């Protein structure tokens, strides 16, 4: 009997297909309207996110069957009286662009299919404290700001983090924010004199990190006369 030897690459392909699934042909990329698949566009690896099937009507005894291209069939949930079906999906696949889809139907569980693309990223944004100073003008800065290569700002923008500084008065409830920019440093004059906690808010377009830069005294403005009792 002759032995049939399959090429190594073909065997690898069979193994890859067995571990995942392909988006079915004819599945609508539908993320708006009364019938749609709703959920985040960008997710963190190994974190769970809610994805919802939205329909215009309730369908008694009909389930939404949710899939990913990494797991194939993932989970199902009955459509409720408001026409909603949802599951929590944890993305363990490799970072990059992936597909999520839901199938449902009155007469066949696969007669309707809605899909959306999802980008999986490893990490949220990061940054480190650099410096701060007090006086008539407050100065604060961060350094080593980084965002994931599969974050929204990397995939759709300029590859840089959005940075905003927050100044929170410690004596009474008063908070000011700088404009969003790409700069890692700021010189800022709050409205009122006093001691402020300074924060840098780093965003990658989806996820954000708040970094406390310390407490400092601002002397370049009068005291607030109408800010109520001290904290």
Tab-separated table of C-alpha atoms in Angstrom:
chain	number	residue	atom	x	y	z
A	1	UNK	CA	0.000	0.000	0.000
A	2	UNK	CA	1.315	3.417	-0.923
A	3	UNK	CA	1.646	5.999	1.807
A	4	UNK	CA	0.258	9.449	1.121
A	5	UNK	CA	2.501	12.211	2.463
A	6	UNK	CA	0.847	15.572	2.987
A	7	UNK	CA	3.008	18.673	2.714
A	8	UNK	CA	3.901	20.207	6.071
A	9	UNK	CA	2.319	23.564	5.203
A	10	UNK	CA	-0.972	21.867	4.382
A	11	UNK	CA	-0.980	20.108	7.758
A	12	UNK	CA	-0.300	23.397	9.502
A	13	UNK	CA	-3.218	24.943	7.633
A	14	UNK	CA	-5.533	22.138	8.772
A	15	UNK	CA	-4.499	22.686	12.368
A	16	UNK	CA	-5.060	26.459	12.140
A	17	UNK	CA	-8.545	26.010	10.690
A	18	UNK	CA	-9.425	23.548	13.445
A	19	UNK	CA	-8.592	26.134	16.101
A	20	UNK	CA	-10.657	28.960	14.672
A	21	UNK	CA	-13.503	29.885	12.343
A	22	UNK	CA	-14.088	32.050	9.308
A	23	UNK	CA	-16.771	34.684	8.975
A	24	UNK	CA	-19.687	33.075	7.077
A	25	UNK	CA	-20.336	34.306	3.558
A	26	UNK	CA	-23.248	36.714	3.348
A	27	UNK	CA	-22.895	37.853	6.956
A	28	UNK	CA	-23.803	41.557	7.075
A	29	UNK	CA	-21.382	44.040	8.603
A	30	UNK	CA	-24.250	45.698	10.425
A	31	UNK	CA	-23.394	47.984	13.343
A	32	UNK	CA	-26.214	50.546	13.023
A	33	UNK	CA	-29.985	50.519	12.573
A	34	UNK	CA	-32.761	48.668	14.402
A	35	UNK	CA	-31.162	45.292	13.617
A	36	UNK	CA	-27.470	45.263	14.471
A	37	UNK	CA	-24.572	43.819	16.435
A	38	UNK	CA	-23.436	46.231	19.124
A	39	UNK	CA	-20.145	46.178	21.048
A	40	UNK	CA	-16.746	47.869	21.411
A	41	UNK	CA	-14.440	48.252	18.413
A	42	UNK	CA	-11.232	47.992	20.450
A	43	UNK	CA	-10.676	45.535	23.302
A	44	UNK	CA	-7.885	44.403	25.579
A	45	UNK	CA	-6.602	40.868	25.317
A	46	UNK	CA	-7.930	38.504	28.023
A	47	UNK	CA	-10.593	40.977	29.156
A	48	UNK	CA	-14.358	40.445	28.849
A	49	UNK	CA	-16.672	42.749	26.880
A	50	UNK	CA	-20.409	42.772	26.296
A	51	UNK	CA	-21.703	42.246	22.752
A	52	UNK	CA	-25.394	42.628	21.984
A	53	UNK	CA	-27.766	41.591	19.225
A	54	UNK	CA	-30.365	44.328	18.724
A	55	UNK	CA	-33.562	43.427	16.857
A	56	UNK	CA	-36.696	45.454	16.234
A	57	UNK	CA	-38.988	42.842	17.814
A	58	UNK	CA	-38.969	40.132	20.464
A	59	UNK	CA	-38.707	36.564	19.176
A	60	UNK	CA	-40.006	33.942	21.587
A	61	UNK	CA	-37.714	30.946	21.867
A	62	UNK	CA	-35.087	32.371	19.510
A	63	UNK	CA	-31.471	32.706	20.590
A	64	UNK	CA	-28.614	34.834	19.385
A	65	UNK	CA	-25.608	32.587	18.730
A	66	UNK	CA	-22.356	34.532	19.106
A	67	UNK	CA	-19.082	33.576	17.416
A	68	UNK	CA	-15.492	34.801	17.118
A	69	UNK	CA	-12.920	33.899	14.512
A	70	UNK	CA	-10.706	32.547	17.283
A	71	UNK	CA	-13.211	30.345	19.127
A	72	UNK	CA	-15.866	29.657	16.512
A	73	UNK	CA	-19.167	29.317	18.377
A	74	UNK	CA	-18.760	31.151	21.684
A	75	UNK	CA	-22.103	31.307	23.510
A	76	UNK	CA	-25.817	31.863	22.993
A	77	UNK	CA	-28.483	33.896	24.741
A	78	UNK	CA	-32.272	34.010	24.271
A	79	UNK	CA	-33.658	37.180	22.704
A	80	UNK	CA	-35.637	38.998	25.422
A	81	UNK	CA	-38.928	40.908	25.178
A	82	UNK	CA	-37.065	44.086	24.168
A	83	UNK	CA	-35.421	42.304	21.226
A	84	UNK	CA	-32.003	42.066	22.856
A	85	UNK	CA	-29.585	39.196	23.266
A	86	UNK	CA	-26.121	39.564	24.769
A	87	UNK	CA	-23.041	37.671	25.965
A	88	UNK	CA	-19.715	38.598	27.523
A	89	UNK	CA	-16.809	37.703	25.241
A	90	UNK	CA	-13.213	37.345	26.430
A	91	UNK	CA	-10.678	37.824	23.646
A	92	UNK	CA	-7.653	35.559	24.042
A	93	UNK	CA	-6.563	35.666	20.401
A	94	UNK	CA	-3.420	37.291	19.102
A	95	UNK	CA	-3.528	41.104	18.853
A	96	UNK	CA	-4.843	42.550	15.600
A	97	UNK	CA	-8.095	42.708	13.668
A	98	UNK	CA	-10.693	39.976	14.278
A	99	UNK	CA	-14.351	39.244	13.544
A	100	UNK	CA	-17.309	38.801	15.869
A	101	UNK	CA	-20.687	37.705	14.541
A	102	UNK	CA	-24.107	36.657	15.753
A	103	UNK	CA	-26.557	34.320	13.992
A	104	UNK	CA	-30.269	34.049	14.699
A	105	UNK	CA	-33.585	33.338	13.014
A	106	UNK	CA	-37.191	32.204	13.409
A	107	UNK	CA	-37.011	29.142	11.192
A	108	UNK	CA	-33.267	28.516	11.103
A	109	UNK	CA	-30.680	29.539	13.740
A	110	UNK	CA	-28.407	30.771	10.940
A	111	UNK	CA	-30.914	32.569	8.686
A	112	UNK	CA	-29.689	36.005	9.895
A	113	UNK	CA	-26.070	36.922	10.482
A	114	UNK	CA	-24.623	40.256	11.628
A	115	UNK	CA	-20.915	40.920	12.106
A	116	UNK	CA	-18.446	43.563	13.195
A	117	UNK	CA	-14.682	43.907	13.185
A	118	UNK	CA	-12.902	44.057	16.533
A	119	UNK	CA	-9.281	45.019	17.150
A	120	UNK	CA	-7.559	43.236	20.029
A	121	UNK	CA	-4.691	45.064	21.719
A	122	UNK	CA	-2.249	43.886	24.386
A	123	UNK	CA	-2.095	46.926	26.640
A	124	UNK	CA	-3.673	50.233	27.495
A	125	UNK	CA	-1.632	53.465	27.489
A	126	UNK	CA	1.275	53.998	29.880
A	127	UNK	CA	3.342	56.971	31.037
A	128	UNK	CA	5.698	57.944	33.846
A	129	UNK	CA	5.979	61.001	36.072
A	130	UNK	CA	8.648	63.463	34.992
A	131	UNK	CA	8.390	66.737	36.913
A	132	UNK	CA	6.149	69.372	38.513
A	133	UNK	CA	6.666	72.832	40.015
A	134	UNK	CA	4.713	75.339	42.112
A	135	UNK	CA	4.439	79.116	42.049
A	136	UNK	CA	2.497	81.682	39.996
A	137	UNK	CA	2.395	79.213	37.107
A	138	UNK	CA	2.075	75.463	37.556
A	139	UNK	CA	4.263	73.230	35.444
A	140	UNK	CA	3.843	69.475	35.075
A	141	UNK	CA	5.141	66.838	32.706
A	142	UNK	CA	5.212	63.116	31.995
A	143	UNK	CA	7.664	61.009	30.036
A	144	UNK	CA	7.913	57.666	28.235
A	145	UNK	CA	4.319	57.891	27.035
A	146	UNK	CA	3.429	54.761	25.067
A	147	UNK	CA	0.368	53.305	23.363
A	148	UNK	CA	-0.193	49.842	21.902
A	149	UNK	CA	0.440	49.335	18.183
A	150	UNK	CA	-3.155	48.058	17.839
A	151	UNK	CA	-4.809	50.886	19.779
A	152	UNK	CA	-7.282	53.195	18.067
A	153	UNK	CA	-4.808	56.074	17.855
A	154	UNK	CA	-2.264	53.745	16.240
A	155	UNK	CA	-4.688	52.104	13.809
A	156	UNK	CA	-6.712	55.198	12.880
A	157	UNK	CA	-4.644	58.174	14.014
A	158	UNK	CA	-1.097	59.419	14.293
A	159	UNK	CA	0.199	56.713	16.645
A	160	UNK	CA	0.515	59.109	19.590
A	161	UNK	CA	-1.330	59.342	22.878
A	162	UNK	CA	-3.869	62.052	23.677
A	163	UNK	CA	-2.845	63.814	26.893
A	164	UNK	CA	-4.925	65.971	29.204
A	165	UNK	CA	-3.949	67.423	32.578
A	166	UNK	CA	-6.320	67.724	35.520
A	167	UNK	CA	-5.923	70.202	38.384
A	168	UNK	CA	-7.967	69.371	41.484
A	169	UNK	CA	-8.109	71.861	44.374
A	170	UNK	CA	-7.487	70.155	47.707
A	171	UNK	CA	-9.369	72.648	49.920
A	172	UNK	CA	-12.746	72.655	48.167
A	173	UNK	CA	-14.516	71.046	45.231
A	174	UNK	CA	-13.006	72.681	42.161
A	175	UNK	CA	-11.425	70.903	39.198
A	176	UNK	CA	-10.003	72.254	35.962
A	177	UNK	CA	-8.865	70.432	32.835
A	178	UNK	CA	-6.429	71.435	30.140
A	179	UNK	CA	-7.233	70.991	26.477
A	180	UNK	CA	-6.416	67.605	24.960
A	181	UNK	CA	-3.102	67.650	23.110
A	182	UNK	CA	-0.096	65.498	22.224
A	183	UNK	CA	2.269	67.397	24.505
A	184	UNK	CA	3.794	65.636	27.511
A	185	UNK	CA	4.163	68.911	29.437
A	186	UNK	CA	2.048	71.890	30.396
A	187	UNK	CA	2.302	75.336	31.976
A	188	UNK	CA	-1.045	76.197	33.536
A	189	UNK	CA	-2.692	78.916	35.610
A	190	UNK	CA	-5.807	77.703	37.470
A	191	UNK	CA	-8.606	80.114	38.315
A	192	UNK	CA	-7.999	80.163	42.072
A	193	UNK	CA	-5.045	80.214	44.447
A	194	UNK	CA	-4.339	77.152	46.566
A	195	UNK	CA	-2.969	73.638	46.703
A	196	UNK	CA	-3.753	71.364	43.754
A	197	UNK	CA	-3.457	67.675	43.013
A	198	UNK	CA	-2.206	67.321	39.447
A	199	UNK	CA	-3.063	64.371	37.226
A	200	UNK	CA	-2.124	63.436	33.672
A	201	UNK	CA	-4.808	61.534	31.759
A	202	UNK	CA	-3.291	59.464	28.956
A	203	UNK	CA	-5.605	58.079	26.254
A	204	UNK	CA	-5.009	55.779	23.273
A	205	UNK	CA	-8.370	56.670	21.738
A	206	UNK	CA	-10.289	54.003	23.680
A	207	UNK	CA	-8.563	53.267	26.970
A	208	UNK	CA	-7.128	55.807	29.385
A	209	UNK	CA	-4.817	55.938	32.369
A	210	UNK	CA	-4.834	58.582	35.103
A	211	UNK	CA	-1.409	59.284	36.590
A	212	UNK	CA	-1.095	61.313	39.815
A	213	UNK	CA	1.816	63.712	39.430
A	214	UNK	CA	1.746	65.066	42.976
A	215	UNK	CA	0.477	68.025	44.975
A	216	UNK	CA	1.690	71.578	44.505
A	217	UNK	CA	0.896	75.178	45.513
A	218	UNK	CA	-0.424	77.724	43.023
A	219	UNK	CA	0.078	81.396	43.995
A	220	UNK	CA	-0.821	83.190	40.777
A	221	UNK	CA	-4.500	83.997	41.423
A	222	UNK	CA	-6.735	85.239	44.269
A	223	UNK	CA	-8.453	82.931	46.734
A	224	UNK	CA	-11.973	81.785	45.855
A	225	UNK	CA	-14.484	83.728	47.950
A	226	UNK	CA	-17.582	81.738	46.945
A	227	UNK	CA	-16.345	78.132	46.885
A	228	UNK	CA	-18.062	77.023	50.089
A	229	UNK	CA	-16.574	75.249	53.105
A	230	UNK	CA	-13.122	73.740	53.004
A	231	UNK	CA	-12.821	70.009	52.467
